[in-house]
Short mmCIF file of C-alpha atoms in Angstrom, two decimals:
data_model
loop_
_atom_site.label_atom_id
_atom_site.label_comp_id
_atom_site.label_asym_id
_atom_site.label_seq_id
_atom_site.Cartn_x
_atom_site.Cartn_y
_atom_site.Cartn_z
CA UNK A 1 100.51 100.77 119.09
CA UNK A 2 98.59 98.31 121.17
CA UNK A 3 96.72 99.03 124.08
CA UNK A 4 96.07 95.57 125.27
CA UNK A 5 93.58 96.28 128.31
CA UNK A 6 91.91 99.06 125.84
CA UNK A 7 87.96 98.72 126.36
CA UNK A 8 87.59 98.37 122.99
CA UNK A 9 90.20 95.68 122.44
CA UNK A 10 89.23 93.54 125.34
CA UNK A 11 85.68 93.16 124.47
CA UNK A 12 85.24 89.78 126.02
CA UNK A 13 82.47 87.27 124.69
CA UNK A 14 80.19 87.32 127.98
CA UNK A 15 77.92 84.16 128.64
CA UNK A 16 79.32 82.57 125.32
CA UNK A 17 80.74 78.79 126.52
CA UNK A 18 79.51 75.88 125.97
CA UNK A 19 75.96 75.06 124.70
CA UNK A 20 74.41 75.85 121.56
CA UNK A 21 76.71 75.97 118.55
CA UNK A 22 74.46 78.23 116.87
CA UNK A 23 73.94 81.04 119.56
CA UNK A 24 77.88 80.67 120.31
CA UNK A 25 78.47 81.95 116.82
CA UNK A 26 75.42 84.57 116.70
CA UNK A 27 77.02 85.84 119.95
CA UNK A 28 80.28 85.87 118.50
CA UNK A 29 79.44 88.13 115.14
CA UNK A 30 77.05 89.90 117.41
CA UNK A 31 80.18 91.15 119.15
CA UNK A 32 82.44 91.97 116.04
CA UNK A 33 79.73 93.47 114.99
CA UNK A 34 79.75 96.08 117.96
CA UNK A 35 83.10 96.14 118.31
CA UNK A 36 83.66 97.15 114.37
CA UNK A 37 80.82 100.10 115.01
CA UNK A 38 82.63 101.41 117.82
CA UNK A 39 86.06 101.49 115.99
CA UNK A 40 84.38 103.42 112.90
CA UNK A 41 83.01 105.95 115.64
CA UNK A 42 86.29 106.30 116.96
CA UNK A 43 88.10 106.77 113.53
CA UNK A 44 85.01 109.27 112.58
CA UNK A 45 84.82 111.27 115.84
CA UNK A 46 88.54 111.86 116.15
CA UNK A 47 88.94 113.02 112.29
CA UNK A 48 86.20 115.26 112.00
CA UNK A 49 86.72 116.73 115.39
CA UNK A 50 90.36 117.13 114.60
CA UNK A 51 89.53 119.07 111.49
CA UNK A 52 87.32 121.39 113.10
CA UNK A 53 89.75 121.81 116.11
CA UNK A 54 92.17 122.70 113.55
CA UNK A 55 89.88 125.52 111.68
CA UNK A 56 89.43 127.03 115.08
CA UNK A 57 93.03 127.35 115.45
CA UNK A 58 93.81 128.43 111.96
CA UNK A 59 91.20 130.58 111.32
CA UNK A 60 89.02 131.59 114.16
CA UNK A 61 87.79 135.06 114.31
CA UNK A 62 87.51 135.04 118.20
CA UNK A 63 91.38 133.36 117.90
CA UNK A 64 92.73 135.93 115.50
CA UNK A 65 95.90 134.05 115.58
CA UNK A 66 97.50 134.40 111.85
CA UNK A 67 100.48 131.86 112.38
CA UNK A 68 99.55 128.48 110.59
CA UNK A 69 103.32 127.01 110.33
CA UNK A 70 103.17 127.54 114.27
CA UNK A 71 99.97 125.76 114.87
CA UNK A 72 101.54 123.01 112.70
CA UNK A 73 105.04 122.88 114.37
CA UNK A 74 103.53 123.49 117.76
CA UNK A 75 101.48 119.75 117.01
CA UNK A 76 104.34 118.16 115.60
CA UNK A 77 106.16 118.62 119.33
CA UNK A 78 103.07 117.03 120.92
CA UNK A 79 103.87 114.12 118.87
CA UNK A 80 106.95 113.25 119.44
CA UNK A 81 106.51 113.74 123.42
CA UNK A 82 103.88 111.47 123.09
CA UNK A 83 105.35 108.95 120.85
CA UNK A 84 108.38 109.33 123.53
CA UNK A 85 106.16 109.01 126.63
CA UNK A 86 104.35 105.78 125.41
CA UNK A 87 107.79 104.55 124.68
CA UNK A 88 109.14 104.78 128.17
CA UNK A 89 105.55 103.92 129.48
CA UNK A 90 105.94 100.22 127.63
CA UNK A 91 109.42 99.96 129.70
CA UNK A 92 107.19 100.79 132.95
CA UNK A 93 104.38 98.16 132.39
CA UNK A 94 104.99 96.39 129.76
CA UNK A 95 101.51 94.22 130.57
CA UNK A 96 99.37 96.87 130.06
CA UNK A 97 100.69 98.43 126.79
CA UNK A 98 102.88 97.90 123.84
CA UNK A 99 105.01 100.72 121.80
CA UNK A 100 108.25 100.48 120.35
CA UNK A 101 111.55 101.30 122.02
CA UNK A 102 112.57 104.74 120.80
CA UNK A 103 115.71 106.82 120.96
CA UNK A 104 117.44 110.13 118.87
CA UNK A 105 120.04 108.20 116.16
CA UNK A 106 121.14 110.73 113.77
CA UNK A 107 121.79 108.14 111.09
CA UNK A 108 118.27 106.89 110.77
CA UNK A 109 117.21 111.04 111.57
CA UNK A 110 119.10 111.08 107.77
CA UNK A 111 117.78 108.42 106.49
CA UNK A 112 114.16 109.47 106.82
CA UNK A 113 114.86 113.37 106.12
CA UNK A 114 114.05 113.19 102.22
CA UNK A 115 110.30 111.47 103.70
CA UNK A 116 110.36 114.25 106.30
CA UNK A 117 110.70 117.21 103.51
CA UNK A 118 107.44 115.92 101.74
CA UNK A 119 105.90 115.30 105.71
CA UNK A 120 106.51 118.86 106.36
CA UNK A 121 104.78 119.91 103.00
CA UNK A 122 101.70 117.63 103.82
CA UNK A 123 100.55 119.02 107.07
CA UNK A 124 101.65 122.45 106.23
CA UNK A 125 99.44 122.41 102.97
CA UNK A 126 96.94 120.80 104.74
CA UNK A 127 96.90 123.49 107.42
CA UNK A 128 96.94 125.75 104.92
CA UNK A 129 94.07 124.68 102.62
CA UNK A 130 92.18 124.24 105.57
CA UNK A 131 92.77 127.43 106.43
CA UNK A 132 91.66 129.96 103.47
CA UNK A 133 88.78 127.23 102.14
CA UNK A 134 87.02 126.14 105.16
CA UNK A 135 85.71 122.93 105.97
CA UNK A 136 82.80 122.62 103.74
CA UNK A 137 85.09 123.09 100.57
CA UNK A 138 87.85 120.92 102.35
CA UNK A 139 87.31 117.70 101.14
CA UNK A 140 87.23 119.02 97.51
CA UNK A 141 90.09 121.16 97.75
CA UNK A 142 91.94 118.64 98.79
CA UNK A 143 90.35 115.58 96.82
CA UNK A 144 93.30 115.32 94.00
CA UNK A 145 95.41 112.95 95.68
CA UNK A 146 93.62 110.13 94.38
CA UNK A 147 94.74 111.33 90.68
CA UNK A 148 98.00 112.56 91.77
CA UNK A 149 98.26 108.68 92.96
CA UNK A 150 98.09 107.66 89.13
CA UNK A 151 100.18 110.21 87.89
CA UNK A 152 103.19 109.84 89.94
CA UNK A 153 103.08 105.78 90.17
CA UNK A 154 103.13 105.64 86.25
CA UNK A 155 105.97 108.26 86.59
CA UNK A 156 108.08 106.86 89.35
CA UNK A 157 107.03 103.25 89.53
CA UNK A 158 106.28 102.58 86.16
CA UNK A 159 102.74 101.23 87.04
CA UNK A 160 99.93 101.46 84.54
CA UNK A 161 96.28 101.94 85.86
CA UNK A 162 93.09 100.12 84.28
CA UNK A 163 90.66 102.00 82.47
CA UNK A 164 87.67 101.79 85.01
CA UNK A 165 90.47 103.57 87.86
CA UNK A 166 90.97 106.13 85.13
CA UNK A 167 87.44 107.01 84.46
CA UNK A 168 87.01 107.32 88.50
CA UNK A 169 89.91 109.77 88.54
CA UNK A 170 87.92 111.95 85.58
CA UNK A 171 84.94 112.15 88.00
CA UNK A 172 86.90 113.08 90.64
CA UNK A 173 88.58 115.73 88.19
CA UNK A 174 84.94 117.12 87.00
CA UNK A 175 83.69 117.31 90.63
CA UNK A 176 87.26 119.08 91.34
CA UNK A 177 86.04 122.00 88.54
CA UNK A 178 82.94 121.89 89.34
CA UNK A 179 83.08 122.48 93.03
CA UNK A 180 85.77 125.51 92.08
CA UNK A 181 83.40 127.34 89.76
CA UNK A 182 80.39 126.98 92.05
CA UNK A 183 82.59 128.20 95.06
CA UNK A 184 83.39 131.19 92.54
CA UNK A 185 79.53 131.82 91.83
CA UNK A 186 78.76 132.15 95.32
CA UNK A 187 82.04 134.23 96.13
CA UNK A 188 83.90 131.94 98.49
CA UNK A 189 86.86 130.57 96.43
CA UNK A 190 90.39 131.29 97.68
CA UNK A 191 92.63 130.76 95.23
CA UNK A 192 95.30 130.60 97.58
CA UNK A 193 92.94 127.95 99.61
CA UNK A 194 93.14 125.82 96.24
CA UNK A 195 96.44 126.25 95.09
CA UNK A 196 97.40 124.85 98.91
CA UNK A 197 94.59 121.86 98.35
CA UNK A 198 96.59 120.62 95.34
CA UNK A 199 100.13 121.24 96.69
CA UNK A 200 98.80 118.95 99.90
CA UNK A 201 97.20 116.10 97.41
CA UNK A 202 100.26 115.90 95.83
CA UNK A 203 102.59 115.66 98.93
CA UNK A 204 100.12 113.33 100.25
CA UNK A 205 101.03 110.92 97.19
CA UNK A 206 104.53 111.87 97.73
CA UNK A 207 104.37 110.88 100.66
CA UNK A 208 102.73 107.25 100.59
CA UNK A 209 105.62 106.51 98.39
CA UNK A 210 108.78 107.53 100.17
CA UNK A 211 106.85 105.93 103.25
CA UNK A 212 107.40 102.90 101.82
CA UNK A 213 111.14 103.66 100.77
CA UNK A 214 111.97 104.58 104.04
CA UNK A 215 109.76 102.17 106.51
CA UNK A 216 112.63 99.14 106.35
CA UNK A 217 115.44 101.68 108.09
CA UNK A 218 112.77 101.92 110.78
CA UNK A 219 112.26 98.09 111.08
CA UNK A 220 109.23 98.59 109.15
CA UNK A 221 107.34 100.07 112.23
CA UNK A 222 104.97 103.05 111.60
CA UNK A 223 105.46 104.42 115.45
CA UNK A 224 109.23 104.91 114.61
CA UNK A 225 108.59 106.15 111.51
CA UNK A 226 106.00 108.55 112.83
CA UNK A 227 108.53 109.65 115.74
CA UNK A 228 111.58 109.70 113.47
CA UNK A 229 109.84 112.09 110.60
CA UNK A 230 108.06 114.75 113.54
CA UNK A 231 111.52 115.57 114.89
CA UNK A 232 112.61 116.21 111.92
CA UNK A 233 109.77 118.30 111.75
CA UNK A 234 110.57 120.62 114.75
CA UNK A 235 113.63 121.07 113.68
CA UNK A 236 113.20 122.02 109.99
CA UNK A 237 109.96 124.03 111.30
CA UNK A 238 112.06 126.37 113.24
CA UNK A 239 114.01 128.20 110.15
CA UNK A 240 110.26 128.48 108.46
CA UNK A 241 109.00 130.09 111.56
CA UNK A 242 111.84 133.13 111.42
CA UNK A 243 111.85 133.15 107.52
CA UNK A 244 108.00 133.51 107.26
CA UNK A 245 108.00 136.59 110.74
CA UNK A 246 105.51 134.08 112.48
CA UNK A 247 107.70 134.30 115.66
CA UNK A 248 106.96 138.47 115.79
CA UNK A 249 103.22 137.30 115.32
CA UNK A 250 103.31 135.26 118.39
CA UNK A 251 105.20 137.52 120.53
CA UNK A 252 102.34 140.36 119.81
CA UNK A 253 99.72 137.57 120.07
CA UNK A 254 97.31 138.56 123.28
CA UNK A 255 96.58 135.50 123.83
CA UNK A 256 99.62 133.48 124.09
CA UNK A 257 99.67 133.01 128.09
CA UNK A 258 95.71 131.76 128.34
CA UNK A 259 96.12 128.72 129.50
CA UNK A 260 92.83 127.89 127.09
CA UNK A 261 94.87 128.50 124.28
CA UNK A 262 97.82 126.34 124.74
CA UNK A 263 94.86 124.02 126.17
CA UNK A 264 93.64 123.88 122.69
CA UNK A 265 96.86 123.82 120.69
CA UNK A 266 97.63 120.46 123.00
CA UNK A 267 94.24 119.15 121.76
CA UNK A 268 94.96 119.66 118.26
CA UNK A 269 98.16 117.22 119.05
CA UNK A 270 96.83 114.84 121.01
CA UNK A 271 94.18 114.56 118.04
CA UNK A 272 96.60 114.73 115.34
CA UNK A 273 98.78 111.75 116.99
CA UNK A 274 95.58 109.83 117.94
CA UNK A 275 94.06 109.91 114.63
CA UNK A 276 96.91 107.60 113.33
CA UNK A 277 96.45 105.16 115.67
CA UNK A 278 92.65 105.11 115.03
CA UNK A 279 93.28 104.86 111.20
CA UNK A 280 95.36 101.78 112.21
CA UNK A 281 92.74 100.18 114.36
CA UNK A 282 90.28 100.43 111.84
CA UNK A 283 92.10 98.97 108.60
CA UNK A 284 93.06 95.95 111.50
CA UNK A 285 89.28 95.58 112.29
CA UNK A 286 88.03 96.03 109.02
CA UNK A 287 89.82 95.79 105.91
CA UNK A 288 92.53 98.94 103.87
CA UNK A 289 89.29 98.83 100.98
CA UNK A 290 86.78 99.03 104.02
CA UNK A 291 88.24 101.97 105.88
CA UNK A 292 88.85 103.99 102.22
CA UNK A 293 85.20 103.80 102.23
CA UNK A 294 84.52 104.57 105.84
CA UNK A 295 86.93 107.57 105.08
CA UNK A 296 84.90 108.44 101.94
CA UNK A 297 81.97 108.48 104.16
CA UNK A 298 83.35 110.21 106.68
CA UNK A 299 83.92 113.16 104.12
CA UNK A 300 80.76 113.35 103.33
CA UNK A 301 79.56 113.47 106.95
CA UNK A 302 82.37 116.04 107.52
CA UNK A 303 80.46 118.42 104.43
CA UNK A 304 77.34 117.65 105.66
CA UNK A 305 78.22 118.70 109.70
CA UNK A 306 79.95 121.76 108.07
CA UNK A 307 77.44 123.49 106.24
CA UNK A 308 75.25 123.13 109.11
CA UNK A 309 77.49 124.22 111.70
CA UNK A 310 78.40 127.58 109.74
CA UNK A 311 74.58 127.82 108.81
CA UNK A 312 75.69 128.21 104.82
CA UNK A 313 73.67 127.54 102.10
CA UNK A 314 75.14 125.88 99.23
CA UNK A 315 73.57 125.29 95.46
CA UNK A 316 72.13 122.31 94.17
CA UNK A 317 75.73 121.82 91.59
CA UNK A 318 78.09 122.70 94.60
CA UNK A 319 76.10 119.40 96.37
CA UNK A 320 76.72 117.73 92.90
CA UNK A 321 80.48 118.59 93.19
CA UNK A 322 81.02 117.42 96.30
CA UNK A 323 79.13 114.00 95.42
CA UNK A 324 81.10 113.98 91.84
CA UNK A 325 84.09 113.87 94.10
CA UNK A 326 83.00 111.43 96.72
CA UNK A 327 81.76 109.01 94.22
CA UNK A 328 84.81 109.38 91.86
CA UNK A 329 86.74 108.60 95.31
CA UNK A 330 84.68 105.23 96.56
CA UNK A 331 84.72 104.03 92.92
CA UNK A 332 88.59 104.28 92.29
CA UNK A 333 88.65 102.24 95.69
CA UNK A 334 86.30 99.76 94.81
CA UNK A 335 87.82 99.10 91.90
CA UNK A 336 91.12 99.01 93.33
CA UNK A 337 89.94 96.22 96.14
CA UNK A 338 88.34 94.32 93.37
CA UNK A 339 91.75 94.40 91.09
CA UNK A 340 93.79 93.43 93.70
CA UNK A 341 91.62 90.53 95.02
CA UNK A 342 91.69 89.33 91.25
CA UNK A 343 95.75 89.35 91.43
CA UNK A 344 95.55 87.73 94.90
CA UNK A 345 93.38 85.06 93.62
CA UNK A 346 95.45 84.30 90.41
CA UNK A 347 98.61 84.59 92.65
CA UNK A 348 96.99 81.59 94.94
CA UNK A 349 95.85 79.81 91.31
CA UNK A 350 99.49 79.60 90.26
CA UNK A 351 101.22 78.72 93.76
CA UNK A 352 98.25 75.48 94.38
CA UNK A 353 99.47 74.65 90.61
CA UNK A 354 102.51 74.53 91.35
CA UNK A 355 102.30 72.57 94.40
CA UNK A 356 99.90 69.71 92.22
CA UNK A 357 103.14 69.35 89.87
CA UNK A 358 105.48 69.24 92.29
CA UNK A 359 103.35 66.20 94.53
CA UNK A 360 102.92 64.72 90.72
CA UNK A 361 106.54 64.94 89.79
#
């Protein structure tokens, strides 16, 4: 999505014309410069706000709302009205934003159900980890998908991994134990809260696979994909909701006609939808290898805020987990961004070889 009058995105270069070469181009990184911050901000604000929004919803004592495949299906509905309401809105003024046409085709609906399976799994596990290990722990509950990456692309691609990506996936692993058996010395592991964490990681890698299977029946646009796969979504939700009694929890809920609650359930949505649009804007901004890292550090702002927030104090090894994981995390992407500029560059090599031989032949 595009929001081409966005304040962000229309930034203009004020006072920078003609004159001085060097202040034009000062001026002009000057301006990236801010514009890059305040994308980051974005991408950090809505994520870690989201995630907290979502622990008051899942597991708020003042809530006392035990019905986490509702809060998921309930957000999954907010997308796709939204995805649909942008859609019509490009129709209306097309100058002012851009979103592509969408409308219900049950063939493409069948194409993407195998992705939407996996979809369904993600945010549910999510939810769900979120849910019985807490914020704090969430990032290393959840921090597997990284190895679950390697595993499944040697498995169903066939694609080997150096050794430096393998030794970041062992720190991530030792931070992973770590974290679990300092959670268990200070008598906050959930089990259940882990089990969910890996189910998630490994849906998660699932999913960034069968994304890419499934992206060219969409025209390879995200916003389709994204509409396509969330009404799925309410539809497959609705048998899990009367299998797992979470309708009977709602009707007894006392709080299901305050208008602050469904004010807050439409929040979570709005945040869930937005935060793929900000993940967007900051890979265009930055770089896929720069936001990895600005997610990485957004993690460990996210710990940080969380611990503080529910006034816990943690040990000195459950820090060290929690930077074992981080730093397994940043490394596998670094080394990633520096094996893939190596292929790029030997990929140019060749093709500027190739072009010599063809001008000498």
């Amino acid at each position: 999505m595009n929001f081409k009058h966005s304040s962000i995105l229309r930034m203009a270069l004020m006072g920078v014309g003609e004159g001085d070469p060097e202040k034009v181009s000062r001026e002009s990184f000057m301006v990236r410069a801010v514009k890059i911050a305040l994308v980051v901000m974005l991408y950090w604000f809505i994520s870690i706000t989201m995630v907290f929004l979502n622990k008051y919803l899942l597991d708020s004592p003042s809530l006392k709302l035990d019905a986490p495949l509702f809060v998921t299906f309930y957000q999954c509905v907010v997308t796709v009205v939204l995805c649909k309401s942008l859609s019509l809105l490009t129709h209306v003024i097309p100058s002012h934003t851009e979103f592509p046409s969408l409308r219900f085709d049950l063939k493409v609906l069948r194409t993407v159900l195998p992705l939407s399976v996996v979809f369904i799994g993600m945010i549910t596990f999510n939810n769900l980890c979120l849910k019985y290990l807490g914020v704090a722990f969430y990032t290393v509950g959840r921090c597997l998908s990284t190895v679950f990456n390697v595993l499944l692309s040697y498995i169903m691609l066939k694609q080997t991994t150096s050794m430096y990506a393998l030794m970041s996936c062992g720190i991530i692993l030792g931070g992973f134990w770590l974290g679990i058996d300092q959670e268990g010395a200070e008598g906050t592991l959930s089990w259940a809260g882990i089990f969910f964490g890996v189910l998630a990681s490994l849906c998660v890698s699932l999913n960034a696979i069968y994304t890419k299977k499934v992206l060219p029946s969409v025209d390879g646009s995200i916003w389709r994909l994204t509409f396509y796969n969330n009404v799925n979504a309410c539809f497959l939700f609705i048998p899990l909701l009367l299998i797992c009694g979470e309708v009977g929890t709602l009707l007894t809920f006392d709080k299901l006609s305050a208008f602050s609650f469904w004010g807050m359930m439409t929040l979570g949505g709005i945040f869930g939808f937005a935060i793929g649009y900000v993940t967007g804007l900051q890979i265009q901004f930055t770089s896929p290898l720069t936001h990895n890292i600005s997610g990485t550090a957004k993690a460990c702002a996210q710990t940080v805020l969380a611990v503080m927030y529910y006034h816990q104090i943690k040990s000195f090894l459950w820090w060290t987990s929690n930077i074992m994981v981080l730093g397994g995390s940043f490394s596998y992407t670094w080394v990633k961004g520096l094996e893939m500029k190596k292929i790029q560059g030997q990929t140019n090599q060749s093709q500027s070889s190739g072009e010599k031989n063809s001008v000498g032949v």
